[in-house]
Structures are given as C-alpha cells and as structure tokens.
DNA sequence: CGTGCTTTTGAAAATCATCAAGTATAGTGG
DNA sequence: CCACTATACTTGATGATTTTCAAAAGCACG
C-alpha cells in the first residue's frame, strides 16, 4: 500500500535547453505567464528543468521545503499520510500547476509522479526574492492559491457529505470538463472521453473510498449506460447530464 | 436543517468610531498588521465595521462577491450546501480571519455567525486597488491563503480517511491548541478547557458526521476519562496526549 | 411552568469496508 | 513471440461503522 522508498538521488536527467522558459509549452497555463517576455530570462536563470519517472516521490511530506515546482508535463498526485499507511490524495497536479505553496518551513504534503513528468524546480529563497521585483507574479500566486482553496472546499463537501456514487460522478464530471478546457477554447462542452492516468487505488484515496467501491461503482455506471469502460484507464462519457445531476446531489 | 432565510437587511448596527483600525483589538491577528501605523488611515477609510447577530447569514454562497470581511470578534461558520440541504462546514472563522478570497465573481461558500460578531467590511474593488500600494499586504494575503490551504488539506485527510473517534479527537486537539495560542504567548501547552460556541449540528457538518455520532463519541470519550463535559458547550480536556494519539491515527 | 430547541440515548437499517478469489493487463526474460 | 510473473482490476460474500429513525432528557426563554 505504501510507496516504496527509492534510494536513487532525486535529480533525474536534468535538461538544460538554451532558454527553458521562452518556449515552454506550459507557460500559458502557469504562474510564469505573469512575467513579460523580456523578463523571462531572469526566471529562466532560476528554473531547473527536471524529468521525473513515474512512481517517483519528489516531495516528501515533512521534509524541509527548499523548492517550488512547476509542472510542465505529466501528472502528480499530492497526498497526506497517517502513520498506519492510510492515505488521502488531496489533488492531482497537472500541467501548469504550481507546487510548494507553504508558509511553514516543511512540506505539508507529499507528491509522487503518476505518469512520467517534467517539472521546473525553483529555489524557494531565490524565487521569493524574485517576487519582490515582479508583483504581478505575486498577484498571480494569490489567484492560484485562491482557486485551490475553492477546489479544496468543494472537495471537503465531496468527502464529508457525498455518497460513493456522487463522488465518482463528481470526479468524472470534473475530469471531463478539465480535459475539454485544456484542448479547446475555454468553457466549451465537456470531453466525451476521460483518461485516468492514476490507478484505482489513487482514485479511491482521492475520493475517500476503497478500490473495490470505486470499481463496483464504475461497473454500475456502465450497466446504467452512463459511461463505457473501453479500458481501465479510459472512460467514455455516455450521459454527461445524468452524471452531472448525480455529482450535484440531485440524485 | 437548513438555515431560515432572514428578510432583514444585512447591515446591522453599523459602528463608526473615530478610527476603527488604530485601536482594533483584532489587528495583531489579521492581515491588517501588514500595514504600518502611518498608513492605517487609508485602510480605515475603507473599513465598514458591522455588528452581526448570532445566526445571521452574512455571505450567501453564489452571490456576487462584492465585499471582503475581516472578523474582529465572534465566530462564523463557513459552509457549502447541496441542493437537498446536506451541508459541509469548511471551517470556523474566528478573530483575525480574512474572508472572501475568491477569484471568481461569486462567493464559493456561505458564512453565518455562530456567536454575535463584529466584522470589518471592505469593498472588493477598493481593497484590491489599495493592494497595489501595499505589496506587504498582498504578501500577507498569500501567506494567509497558503495557511488555509494547509488546513484544508489536513481537513481532507480527516474527512476522507479518519474514523469518527479520530475526527472528534482531532477537532478537540486543534481547538485546545488554538485556544491556548490565543491567550498565551504562542506555542505553549494546549488549553485544558475548550469552549464550543457552535452546536452539535455544526460540529457534525464540519466533521462529516451526524449529530448522533458526535454526541455518542463525546460521551464515550467521557466514559474513557479522556474528557469531561460540564456543559454541552464546554469540554474539559483530561488526557490531551491520548486525544492527540487518537487524532493522528496512532489508535 | 410550559414551549421549543438542543442534546442524549436506543434500536434497526444501510452504506461502505473488509476479506477472499478470480480475471485481466503489462512487463520480463527466455 | 510467447510463457511467466507481478500487478492491477473486478466480482462476490460477509461484516462493521455509521446513519437513520424514534423517543426521552436537558436547557433556555418567555
């Protein structure tokens, strides 16, 4: 159940293109777009691009927080653990997500790559110094934090008050909406296909359920013609409206 | 179960002392202390101090977010609702708490006074403008948001993975620690008495349980000599260490 | 001293977890 | 390319924690 400890050093295959930021395909999604093109050089000087293998833990809960991370490719799961191994995944970080916001000196959560990832790593101290020169970026960070706070509140509602069916429906609906907005101009219709790079165990730990309940609920959705399950990591949405109704508790 | 709608206008007994900020007893707890004494006048010009009756909803989920609030006395519960009335309380806002952080134009949560409250109300637009002149305050807001994010993650762990006993123990432990730090110099020993201004229903909706489970669990704690219950709104901590062990899942 | 609310306590029911196989799927090495 | 193994996923039976339903006991307030 628990993540095996890897002995290898963290830095895996560092990449050093001429200018990591200017052509960064993740910039438009991320906090970095608060910085104008002419100033990108200063940001680039701080950014250490890294490749991270799937399954690797790159933030350990409780470690001293020396770095910020910005996800440029792939997906990570963020989690908190109880001493006996119980795990709560607090979110999935995809392209553009900024990690490491914490006032305290230690990370309040762990992070592990779900898929092979690319991230930009920043020294906390240096980036904080940089923030003094770019108030726009600080504003952007506040926006990001506020958005995450809203998402966290929504997740508390899910964990505290929704049934297993409602939780899975919510999960699929959010995924479908996010997948669509990533590709198409914002706020279009939801995707009709959802990919699940994470395992059933991850989904369970995200929704506060067990893998069995996740599996059973998805099979039931399928038998109700709400979804299709072409493969374990792919879900086709057949009745988005019904799922949305379920997700919002309209039964 | 649902909060009755009040017909009265929101603004209850506005207070207008000569300078609401300089002598504000909540300033040291709040974001306002990011502003130096000489600049307090500009902040004071924006602050509208209000008194709010217990039970009054002063932020309605979904309403257009026109104001920020800063709690100067009393306690509020913040919550999200499902259409059928299920409620999740996402937090309790006490003295010093800043409310209204939201990027979107509408509030993502509702807020209702648990006790009689005093708050300072700010126009969002005006306060945002003020932020441009006081980057220190923006930094402070980011800190606040980061702290809330950490708390939210902790609450997700509680809601998703802890048992009823562990949830109640966590709740009491956090309260005991907070009560102590409010009165005494920070990071001293936890309070040996905890006041619960909120109802059992509020506690249940905060912990993702029912009032019956909250009541039963507390009585069981009492029979196990972990606490005493002199009155429904007052709990004496008899074995803090045991509660803390429970809270962290050490059984 | 009722009246209405909150809280407590009890019994029954239900959702979800646990335990236990069995079935896919993917990765490995022959 | 194909067994072979390990892992992930699904499915079934049972069980337990928590909810639901019900009612009594406390408390606050007029």
Coordinates of C-alpha atoms (C1' of nucleotides) in Angstrom, one line a residue:
Chain A
X1 CA 0.0 0.0 0.0
X2 CA 2.7 2.4 0.9
X3 CA 5.1 3.9 -1.6
X4 CA 8.4 2.0 -1.7
X5 CA 11.4 4.2 -0.7
X6 CA 13.7 4.8 -3.6
X7 CA 17.4 5.1 -2.9
X8 CA 18.3 6.9 -6.0
X9 CA 19.0 10.7 -5.9
X10 CA 16.2 12.9 -6.8
X11 CA 17.6 14.7 -9.8
X12 CA 16.9 12.5 -12.8
X13 CA 18.1 13.6 -16.2
X14 CA 18.3 17.3 -15.8
X15 CA 17.6 19.1 -19.1
X16 CA 19.3 22.4 -20.0
X17 CA 18.0 23.9 -23.2
X18 CA 19.2 27.3 -24.2
X19 CA 16.2 29.0 -22.7
X20 CA 13.8 26.8 -20.8
X21 CA 11.1 29.4 -20.3
X22 CA 10.6 31.2 -23.6
X23 CA 9.3 28.2 -25.5
X24 CA 7.8 26.4 -22.5
X25 CA 4.6 24.9 -23.7
X26 CA 3.3 25.0 -20.1
X27 CA 3.8 28.7 -19.6
X28 CA 0.4 29.8 -20.8
X29 CA -1.2 27.6 -18.1
X30 CA 1.0 28.6 -15.3
X31 CA 2.0 31.4 -13.0
X32 CA 5.0 32.1 -15.2
X33 CA 2.8 33.9 -17.7
X34 CA 2.6 36.8 -15.3
X35 CA 6.1 37.6 -16.3
X36 CA 6.7 39.5 -19.5
X37 CA 8.7 38.0 -22.3
X38 CA 11.6 40.5 -21.8
X39 CA 11.9 39.4 -18.1
X40 CA 11.7 35.7 -18.8
X41 CA 15.5 35.5 -18.8
X42 CA 15.6 36.1 -15.1
X43 CA 13.1 33.5 -14.4
X44 CA 14.8 31.0 -16.7
X45 CA 18.0 31.6 -14.7
X46 CA 16.3 30.1 -11.7
X47 CA 14.4 27.3 -13.3
X48 CA 15.9 23.9 -13.2
X49 CA 14.0 21.6 -15.5
X50 CA 13.8 18.0 -14.4
X51 CA 12.4 14.8 -15.8
X52 CA 10.7 12.6 -13.1
X53 CA 10.0 8.9 -13.6
X54 CA 6.5 7.6 -13.0
X55 CA 6.1 6.4 -9.4
X56 CA 8.8 8.6 -8.0
X57 CA 8.1 10.7 -4.9
X58 CA 9.7 14.1 -5.5
X59 CA 8.2 15.9 -2.5
X60 CA 8.3 14.1 0.9
X61 CA 5.8 15.3 3.5
X62 CA 7.6 16.8 6.4
X63 CA 10.8 17.5 4.5
X64 CA 12.2 21.0 4.7
X65 CA 10.6 22.9 1.8
X66 CA 13.6 24.1 -0.2
X67 CA 11.9 24.2 -3.6
X68 CA 8.9 25.2 -5.6
X69 CA 7.9 23.1 -8.5
X70 CA 6.0 24.0 -11.7
X71 CA 4.6 21.1 -13.6
X72 CA 5.3 21.3 -17.3
X73 CA 4.2 17.8 -18.4
X74 CA 2.6 14.7 -16.8
X75 CA 0.6 14.4 -13.6
X76 CA 1.5 14.1 -10.0
X77 CA -0.6 13.0 -7.0
X78 CA -0.4 15.1 -3.8
X79 CA -1.1 13.3 -0.6
X80 CA -1.0 13.2 3.1
X81 CA -0.4 10.0 5.1
X82 CA -1.4 8.7 8.5
X83 CA 1.2 6.7 10.5
X84 CA -0.6 3.4 9.7
X85 CA -0.4 4.0 6.0
X86 CA -3.9 5.4 5.4
X87 CA -3.5 7.9 2.6
X88 CA -5.6 10.9 1.4
X89 CA -4.8 12.2 -2.0
X90 CA -5.6 15.9 -1.8
X91 CA -5.3 16.6 -5.5
X92 CA -3.8 15.8 -8.8
X93 CA -1.3 18.3 -10.2
X94 CA -1.3 18.5 -14.0
X95 CA 0.4 20.8 -16.5
X96 CA 0.7 24.4 -15.2
X97 CA 0.2 23.5 -11.5
X98 CA 2.4 25.3 -9.1
X99 CA 3.5 23.3 -6.1
X100 CA 5.1 24.1 -2.8
X101 CA 3.0 27.0 -1.5
X102 CA 3.5 26.6 2.2
X103 CA 4.3 29.2 4.8
X104 CA 5.9 26.7 7.1
X105 CA 9.4 25.5 6.5
X106 CA 8.3 22.0 5.8
X107 CA 6.1 20.5 3.1
X108 CA 2.6 19.8 4.3
X109 CA 2.1 17.1 1.7
X110 CA 3.9 14.6 -0.4
X111 CA 4.0 14.4 -4.2
X112 CA 4.5 11.5 -6.5
X113 CA 4.6 11.3 -10.2
X114 CA 1.6 9.3 -11.6
X115 CA 3.0 9.5 -15.2
X116 CA 6.5 10.4 -16.4
X117 CA 6.7 14.1 -15.6
X118 CA 8.6 17.2 -16.4
X119 CA 8.8 19.9 -13.8
X120 CA 10.7 23.2 -13.3
X121 CA 12.3 23.4 -9.9
X122 CA 12.9 26.7 -8.2
X123 CA 14.8 27.5 -5.1
X124 CA 12.3 28.9 -2.7
X125 CA 14.6 31.6 -1.4
X126 CA 15.6 32.8 -4.8
X127 CA 12.1 32.7 -6.2
X128 CA 10.8 34.7 -3.2
X129 CA 13.5 37.3 -3.9
X130 CA 12.4 37.4 -7.5
X131 CA 8.8 38.0 -6.4
X132 CA 9.8 41.4 -4.9
X133 CA 10.6 42.6 -8.4
X134 CA 7.5 41.1 -10.0
X135 CA 4.4 41.9 -8.0
X136 CA 2.3 40.7 -11.0
X137 CA 3.6 37.2 -10.3
X138 CA 2.8 37.5 -6.6
X139 CA -0.8 38.5 -7.6
X140 CA -0.9 35.5 -9.8
X141 CA 0.2 33.3 -7.0
X142 CA -2.6 34.7 -4.8
X143 CA -5.0 33.9 -7.6
X144 CA -3.7 30.4 -7.9
X145 CA -3.9 29.9 -4.1
X146 CA -7.5 31.2 -4.0
X147 CA -8.5 28.9 -6.8
X148 CA -7.0 25.9 -5.0
X149 CA -8.8 27.0 -1.9
X150 CA -12.1 26.9 -3.7
X151 CA -11.3 23.5 -5.1
X152 CA -10.4 22.3 -1.6
X153 CA -13.7 23.4 -0.2
X154 CA -15.5 21.6 -3.0
X155 CA -13.5 18.5 -2.2
X156 CA -14.4 18.8 1.5
X157 CA -18.1 18.9 0.5
X158 CA -17.5 15.7 -1.5
X159 CA -15.6 13.9 1.2
X160 CA -17.9 14.9 4.1
X161 CA -21.3 14.7 2.5
X162 CA -21.5 12.9 -0.8
X163 CA -22.2 9.2 -1.4
X164 CA -19.9 6.9 -3.3
X165 CA -21.9 7.3 -6.4
X166 CA -21.9 11.1 -6.1
X167 CA -18.2 11.1 -5.5
X168 CA -17.4 9.1 -8.6
X169 CA -19.8 11.1 -10.7
X170 CA -18.2 14.4 -9.4
X171 CA -14.8 13.0 -10.3
X172 CA -15.7 12.1 -13.8
X173 CA -17.5 15.4 -14.4
X174 CA -14.6 17.5 -13.3
X175 CA -12.2 15.4 -15.3
X176 CA -14.4 15.7 -18.4
X177 CA -14.7 19.5 -18.0
X178 CA -10.9 19.9 -17.4
X179 CA -10.0 17.7 -20.4
X180 CA -12.1 19.8 -22.6
X181 CA -10.8 23.2 -21.5
X182 CA -7.2 22.0 -21.9
X183 CA -7.6 21.4 -25.6
X184 CA -10.4 23.7 -26.8
X185 CA -11.1 27.4 -26.1
X186 CA -12.2 27.7 -22.6
X187 CA -15.7 26.9 -21.4
X188 CA -16.8 24.7 -24.2
X189 CA -18.7 21.4 -23.8
X190 CA -17.1 18.7 -21.7
X191 CA -15.0 16.0 -23.2
X192 CA -16.8 12.8 -24.1
X193 CA -13.8 10.7 -23.2
X194 CA -11.8 10.9 -20.0
X195 CA -8.3 9.4 -19.4
X196 CA -7.4 8.2 -16.0
X197 CA -3.6 8.1 -15.7
X198 CA -3.9 7.2 -12.0
X199 CA -4.7 3.8 -10.6
X200 CA -8.0 2.8 -8.9
X201 CA -6.1 3.0 -5.6
X202 CA -5.3 6.6 -6.3
X203 CA -8.9 7.4 -7.2
X204 CA -10.0 5.7 -4.0
X205 CA -7.6 7.6 -1.9
X206 CA -8.7 10.8 -3.6
X207 CA -12.4 10.2 -3.0
X208 CA -12.1 8.7 0.4
X209 CA -13.3 5.3 -0.7
X210 CA -11.8 1.8 -1.3
X211 CA -10.6 0.4 -4.6
X212 CA -13.5 -2.1 -4.5
X213 CA -16.1 0.6 -4.1
X214 CA -14.6 2.6 -7.0
X215 CA -14.5 -0.4 -9.2
X216 CA -18.1 -1.5 -8.3
X217 CA -19.5 2.0 -8.8
X218 CA -17.9 2.4 -12.2
X219 CA -19.2 -1.0 -13.3
X220 CA -22.6 0.1 -12.1
X221 CA -22.4 3.3 -14.0
X222 CA -21.6 1.2 -17.1
X223 CA -24.6 -1.1 -16.6
X224 CA -26.7 2.1 -16.3
X225 CA -25.4 3.3 -19.6
X226 CA -23.9 6.4 -18.0
X227 CA -20.4 5.5 -19.2
X228 CA -18.4 2.9 -21.1
X229 CA -15.1 1.5 -20.0
X230 CA -13.1 0.6 -23.1
X231 CA -10.0 0.1 -20.9
X232 CA -9.3 0.5 -17.2
X233 CA -7.6 3.9 -17.8
X234 CA -10.2 5.2 -20.2
X235 CA -13.8 6.1 -19.6
X236 CA -16.3 7.2 -22.3
X237 CA -18.9 9.6 -21.0
X238 CA -22.3 8.5 -22.4
X239 CA -24.7 10.6 -20.3
X240 CA -22.9 13.7 -19.1
X241 CA -26.1 15.4 -17.8
X242 CA -27.0 12.4 -15.7
X243 CA -23.5 12.3 -14.2
X244 CA -23.7 16.0 -13.5
X245 CA -27.0 15.6 -11.8
X246 CA -25.6 12.8 -9.6
X247 CA -22.5 14.9 -8.9
X248 CA -24.5 17.8 -7.6
X249 CA -26.6 15.6 -5.4
X250 CA -29.8 15.9 -7.4
X251 CA -30.0 12.2 -7.3
Chain B
X1 CA -32.0 21.6 8.9
X2 CA -31.4 24.5 6.6
X3 CA -30.8 28.0 7.7
X4 CA -34.0 30.0 7.7
X5 CA -33.9 33.0 5.3
X6 CA -33.9 36.3 7.1
X7 CA -35.8 39.2 5.5
X8 CA -34.0 41.9 7.4
X9 CA -31.3 44.0 5.6
X10 CA -27.7 42.9 6.1
X11 CA -26.2 45.9 7.7
X12 CA -26.9 45.7 11.4
X13 CA -26.0 48.4 13.7
X14 CA -23.0 50.0 11.9
X15 CA -20.4 51.3 14.2
X16 CA -18.3 54.3 13.4
X17 CA -15.6 55.1 15.9
X18 CA -13.2 57.9 15.2
X19 CA -10.6 55.5 13.8
X20 CA -11.7 51.9 13.5
X21 CA -8.3 50.4 12.7
X22 CA -5.7 52.1 15.1
X23 CA -7.2 50.6 18.2
X24 CA -8.6 47.5 16.6
X25 CA -8.0 44.7 19.0
X26 CA -8.0 42.2 16.2
X27 CA -5.3 43.9 14.1
X28 CA -2.4 41.9 15.5
X29 CA -4.1 38.7 14.4
X30 CA -5.0 39.8 11.0
X31 CA -3.8 40.8 7.6
X32 CA -4.2 44.4 8.6
X33 CA -1.0 44.3 10.6
X34 CA 0.9 44.3 7.3
X35 CA 0.1 48.0 7.1
X36 CA 2.2 50.4 9.1
X37 CA 0.5 52.7 11.6
X38 CA 1.0 55.8 9.5
X39 CA -0.9 54.2 6.6
X40 CA -3.7 52.8 8.7
X41 CA -5.8 55.9 7.9
X42 CA -6.2 54.8 4.3
X43 CA -7.3 51.4 5.4
X44 CA -9.7 52.8 8.0
X45 CA -11.3 54.9 5.3
X46 CA -12.4 51.7 3.5
X47 CA -13.3 49.6 6.5
X48 CA -17.0 49.5 7.4
X49 CA -17.4 48.0 10.9
X50 CA -20.5 46.0 11.4
X51 CA -22.2 44.1 14.2
X52 CA -23.8 40.8 13.2
X53 CA -26.3 38.9 15.2
X54 CA -25.8 35.2 16.0
X55 CA -27.5 33.0 13.4
X56 CA -27.3 35.6 10.7
X57 CA -26.0 34.6 7.2
X58 CA -23.8 37.4 6.0
X59 CA -22.3 35.7 3.0
X60 CA -24.6 33.8 0.7
X61 CA -23.0 31.1 -1.5
X62 CA -23.3 32.0 -5.1
X63 CA -24.0 35.7 -4.5
X64 CA -21.8 38.2 -6.4
X65 CA -18.7 38.7 -4.2
X66 CA -18.7 42.5 -3.5
X67 CA -17.0 42.5 -0.2
X68 CA -14.2 41.2 1.8
X69 CA -14.7 40.7 5.5
X70 CA -12.3 40.7 8.4
X71 CA -13.5 39.1 11.7
X72 CA -12.8 41.3 14.7
X73 CA -14.9 39.5 17.2
X74 CA -17.0 36.3 17.5
X75 CA -17.1 33.3 15.3
X76 CA -18.6 32.4 11.9
X77 CA -19.1 29.1 10.2
X78 CA -18.3 28.8 6.5
X79 CA -20.2 26.2 4.6
X80 CA -21.2 24.8 1.3
X81 CA -24.7 23.3 0.6
X82 CA -26.0 20.6 -1.6
X83 CA -29.5 21.2 -3.2
X84 CA -31.2 18.7 -0.8
X85 CA -29.8 20.6 2.2
X86 CA -26.8 18.5 3.1
X87 CA -24.2 20.8 4.4
X88 CA -20.5 20.8 4.8
X89 CA -18.9 23.3 7.1
X90 CA -15.5 24.0 5.6
X91 CA -14.2 26.0 8.6
X92 CA -14.8 28.3 11.5
X93 CA -13.7 31.8 11.1
X94 CA -12.6 33.4 14.4
X95 CA -10.9 36.7 15.3
X96 CA -8.4 37.8 12.7
X97 CA -9.8 35.7 9.9
X98 CA -10.0 37.2 6.5
X99 CA -13.0 36.2 4.3
X100 CA -13.8 36.5 0.7
X101 CA -10.7 35.3 -1.0
X102 CA -12.1 34.2 -4.3
X103 CA -11.0 34.7 -7.8
X104 CA -14.4 34.2 -9.3
X105 CA -17.0 36.9 -9.1
X106 CA -19.3 34.9 -6.8
X107 CA -18.7 33.6 -3.3
X108 CA -17.9 29.9 -3.3
X109 CA -19.2 29.4 0.2
X110 CA -21.7 30.9 2.7
X111 CA -21.0 32.3 6.1
X112 CA -23.2 32.5 9.1
X113 CA -22.5 34.0 12.6
X114 CA -22.2 31.3 15.3
X115 CA -22.0 33.9 18.0
X116 CA -22.6 37.6 17.9
X117 CA -19.9 39.0 15.7
X118 CA -18.1 42.1 14.7
X119 CA -16.5 42.4 11.3
X120 CA -14.9 44.9 9.1
X121 CA -16.4 45.0 5.6
X122 CA -14.3 46.2 2.7
X123 CA -15.4 46.8 -0.9
X124 CA -13.5 44.2 -3.0
X125 CA -12.8 46.7 -5.8
X126 CA -11.4 49.4 -3.4
X127 CA -9.4 47.0 -1.3
X128 CA -7.8 45.5 -4.5
X129 CA -6.9 48.9 -5.6
X130 CA -5.3 49.6 -2.2
X131 CA -3.3 46.4 -2.5
X132 CA -1.3 47.9 -5.4
X133 CA 0.1 50.5 -2.9
X134 CA 0.8 48.0 -0.2
X135 CA 2.6 44.9 -1.6
X136 CA 3.3 43.8 2.0
X137 CA -0.4 43.3 2.5
X138 CA -0.6 41.2 -0.7
X139 CA 2.3 39.1 0.6
X140 CA 0.4 38.7 3.9
X141 CA -2.7 37.6 2.0
X142 CA -0.7 35.0 0.1
X143 CA 0.6 33.7 3.5
X144 CA -3.0 33.6 4.8
X145 CA -4.2 31.7 1.8
X146 CA -1.3 29.3 2.0
X147 CA -2.1 28.6 5.6
X148 CA -5.7 28.0 4.8
X149 CA -4.6 25.6 2.1
X150 CA -2.6 23.6 4.5
X151 CA -5.6 23.5 6.9
X152 CA -7.8 22.4 4.1
X153 CA -5.5 19.5 3.2
X154 CA -5.5 18.4 6.8
X155 CA -9.3 18.5 6.8
X156 CA -9.4 16.4 3.6
X157 CA -7.3 13.8 5.4
X158 CA -9.8 13.9 8.3
X159 CA -12.9 13.7 6.1
X160 CA -11.6 11.1 3.8
X161 CA -9.6 8.7 6.0
X162 CA -10.3 9.2 9.7
X163 CA -12.8 7.3 11.9
X164 CA -15.5 9.2 13.9
X165 CA -13.4 8.9 17.0
X166 CA -10.3 10.2 15.3
X167 CA -12.3 13.1 13.8
X168 CA -13.6 14.2 17.2
X169 CA -10.2 13.8 18.8
X170 CA -8.6 15.9 16.0
X171 CA -11.3 18.6 16.5
X172 CA -10.8 18.8 20.2
X173 CA -7.0 18.8 19.9
X174 CA -6.9 21.6 17.3
X175 CA -9.4 23.7 19.4
X176 CA -7.3 23.2 22.6
X177 CA -4.1 24.3 20.8
X178 CA -5.8 27.3 19.2
X179 CA -7.4 28.4 22.5
X180 CA -4.1 28.3 24.2
X181 CA -2.2 30.3 21.5
X182 CA -4.9 33.0 21.5
X183 CA -4.3 33.8 25.2
X184 CA -0.8 32.9 26.0
X185 CA 2.5 33.5 24.2
X186 CA 2.5 31.3 21.1
X187 CA 3.3 27.6 21.1
X188 CA 2.7 27.0 24.8
X189 CA 0.8 23.9 26.2
X190 CA -2.7 23.3 25.0
X191 CA -5.7 24.7 26.9
X192 CA -7.2 22.3 29.4
X193 CA -10.7 23.6 28.6
X194 CA -12.3 24.1 25.2
X195 CA -15.4 26.1 24.5
X196 CA -17.7 25.1 21.7
X197 CA -19.8 28.1 20.6
X198 CA -21.2 26.0 17.7
X199 CA -24.0 23.4 18.0
X200 CA -23.5 19.7 17.7
X201 CA -25.1 20.0 14.3
X202 CA -22.3 22.4 13.3
X203 CA -19.7 20.1 14.6
X204 CA -21.2 17.2 12.7
X205 CA -21.4 19.1 9.5
X206 CA -17.8 20.1 10.0
X207 CA -16.5 16.6 10.6
X208 CA -18.7 14.9 8.0
X209 CA -20.7 13.0 10.7
X210 CA -24.2 13.1 12.2
X211 CA -25.1 14.9 15.4
X212 CA -25.9 11.5 17.0
X213 CA -22.4 10.2 16.2
X214 CA -20.8 13.4 17.6
X215 CA -22.8 13.1 20.8
X216 CA -22.2 9.4 21.2
X217 CA -18.5 9.7 20.6
X218 CA -18.1 12.6 23.1
X219 CA -20.0 10.6 25.7
X220 CA -17.7 7.7 25.1
X221 CA -14.6 9.9 25.5
X222 CA -16.1 11.0 28.8
X223 CA -16.6 7.4 29.9
X224 CA -13.0 6.7 28.9
X225 CA -11.8 9.6 31.1
X226 CA -10.4 11.5 28.1
X227 CA -12.7 14.5 28.7
X228 CA -15.3 15.9 30.9
X229 CA -18.5 17.6 29.7
X230 CA -19.5 20.2 32.3
X231 CA -22.0 21.7 29.8
X232 CA -22.8 21.0 26.2
X233 CA -20.7 23.9 25.1
X234 CA -17.8 23.3 27.3
X235 CA -15.3 20.4 27.3
X236 CA -12.5 19.8 29.8
X237 CA -9.5 18.0 28.4
X238 CA -8.4 15.3 30.8
X239 CA -6.0 13.4 28.7
X240 CA -4.6 15.5 26.0
X241 CA -1.9 13.0 25.0
X242 CA -4.4 10.3 24.4
X243 CA -6.6 12.5 22.3
X244 CA -3.6 13.6 20.3
X245 CA -2.6 10.0 19.7
X246 CA -6.2 9.2 18.5
X247 CA -6.2 12.3 16.3
X248 CA -3.0 11.3 14.5
X249 CA -4.4 7.8 13.9
X250 CA -2.0 6.1 16.4
X251 CA -5.1 4.3 17.7
Chain C
dC1 C1' -44.0 26.4 34.3
dG2 C1' -44.9 25.3 29.8
dT3 C1' -42.9 25.5 25.0
dG4 C1' -39.5 24.7 21.8
dC5 C1' -35.0 23.7 20.9
dT6 C1' -30.7 21.0 21.5
dT7 C1' -28.7 17.0 23.2
dT8 C1' -28.6 12.4 24.5
dT9 C1' -29.7 7.6 24.2
dG10 C1' -31.5 3.3 22.0
dA11 C1' -32.7 0.0 18.2
dA12 C1' -32.8 -1.0 13.4
dA13 C1' -31.0 -0.3 8.8
dA14 C1' -27.7 0.8 5.2
dT15 C1' -23.8 2.0 3.0
dC16 C1' -19.4 1.1 2.5
dA17 C1' -15.2 -1.6 4.1
dT18 C1' -13.0 -5.9 4.6
dC19 C1' -11.9 -10.5 3.3
dA20 C1' -11.3 -13.6 -0.4
dA21 C1' -10.9 -15.3 -5.0
dG22 C1' -10.8 -14.9 -9.7
dT23 C1' -9.7 -12.3 -14.2
dA24 C1' -7.3 -9.0 -16.9
dT25 C1' -3.1 -6.5 -18.1
dA26 C1' 1.6 -5.3 -18.5
dG27 C1' 6.2 -6.0 -18.2
dT28 C1' 10.2 -9.5 -18.4
dG29 C1' 13.1 -12.7 -19.9
dG30 C1' 13.7 -16.9 -22.4
Chain D
dC1 C1' 6.8 -14.3 -29.9
dC2 C1' 5.3 -16.5 -26.0
dA3 C1' 5.1 -18.2 -21.5
dC4 C1' 5.6 -16.4 -16.8
dT5 C1' 5.2 -13.3 -13.2
dA6 C1' 3.6 -9.4 -10.9
dT7 C1' 0.4 -6.0 -10.5
dA8 C1' -4.0 -4.0 -11.2
dC9 C1' -8.7 -4.6 -11.6
dT10 C1' -13.2 -6.9 -10.9
dT11 C1' -16.6 -9.5 -8.5
dG12 C1' -18.7 -11.9 -4.6
dA13 C1' -19.9 -12.8 0.4
dT14 C1' -19.6 -11.1 4.9
dG15 C1' -19.2 -7.7 8.4
dA16 C1' -18.8 -3.3 10.9
dT17 C1' -19.1 1.5 11.4
dT18 C1' -22.1 5.0 10.9
dT19 C1' -26.7 6.6 9.6
dT20 C1' -31.4 6.7 10.1
dC21 C1' -35.5 6.5 12.8
dA22 C1' -37.5 7.2 17.2
dA23 C1' -38.1 9.0 21.7
dA24 C1' -36.7 10.7 26.1
dA25 C1' -34.0 14.0 28.8
dG26 C1' -31.9 18.8 29.4
dC27 C1' -31.9 23.6 28.9
dA28 C1' -33.2 28.3 27.7
dC29 C1' -36.6 31.6 27.3
dG30 C1' -40.8 33.9 27.6

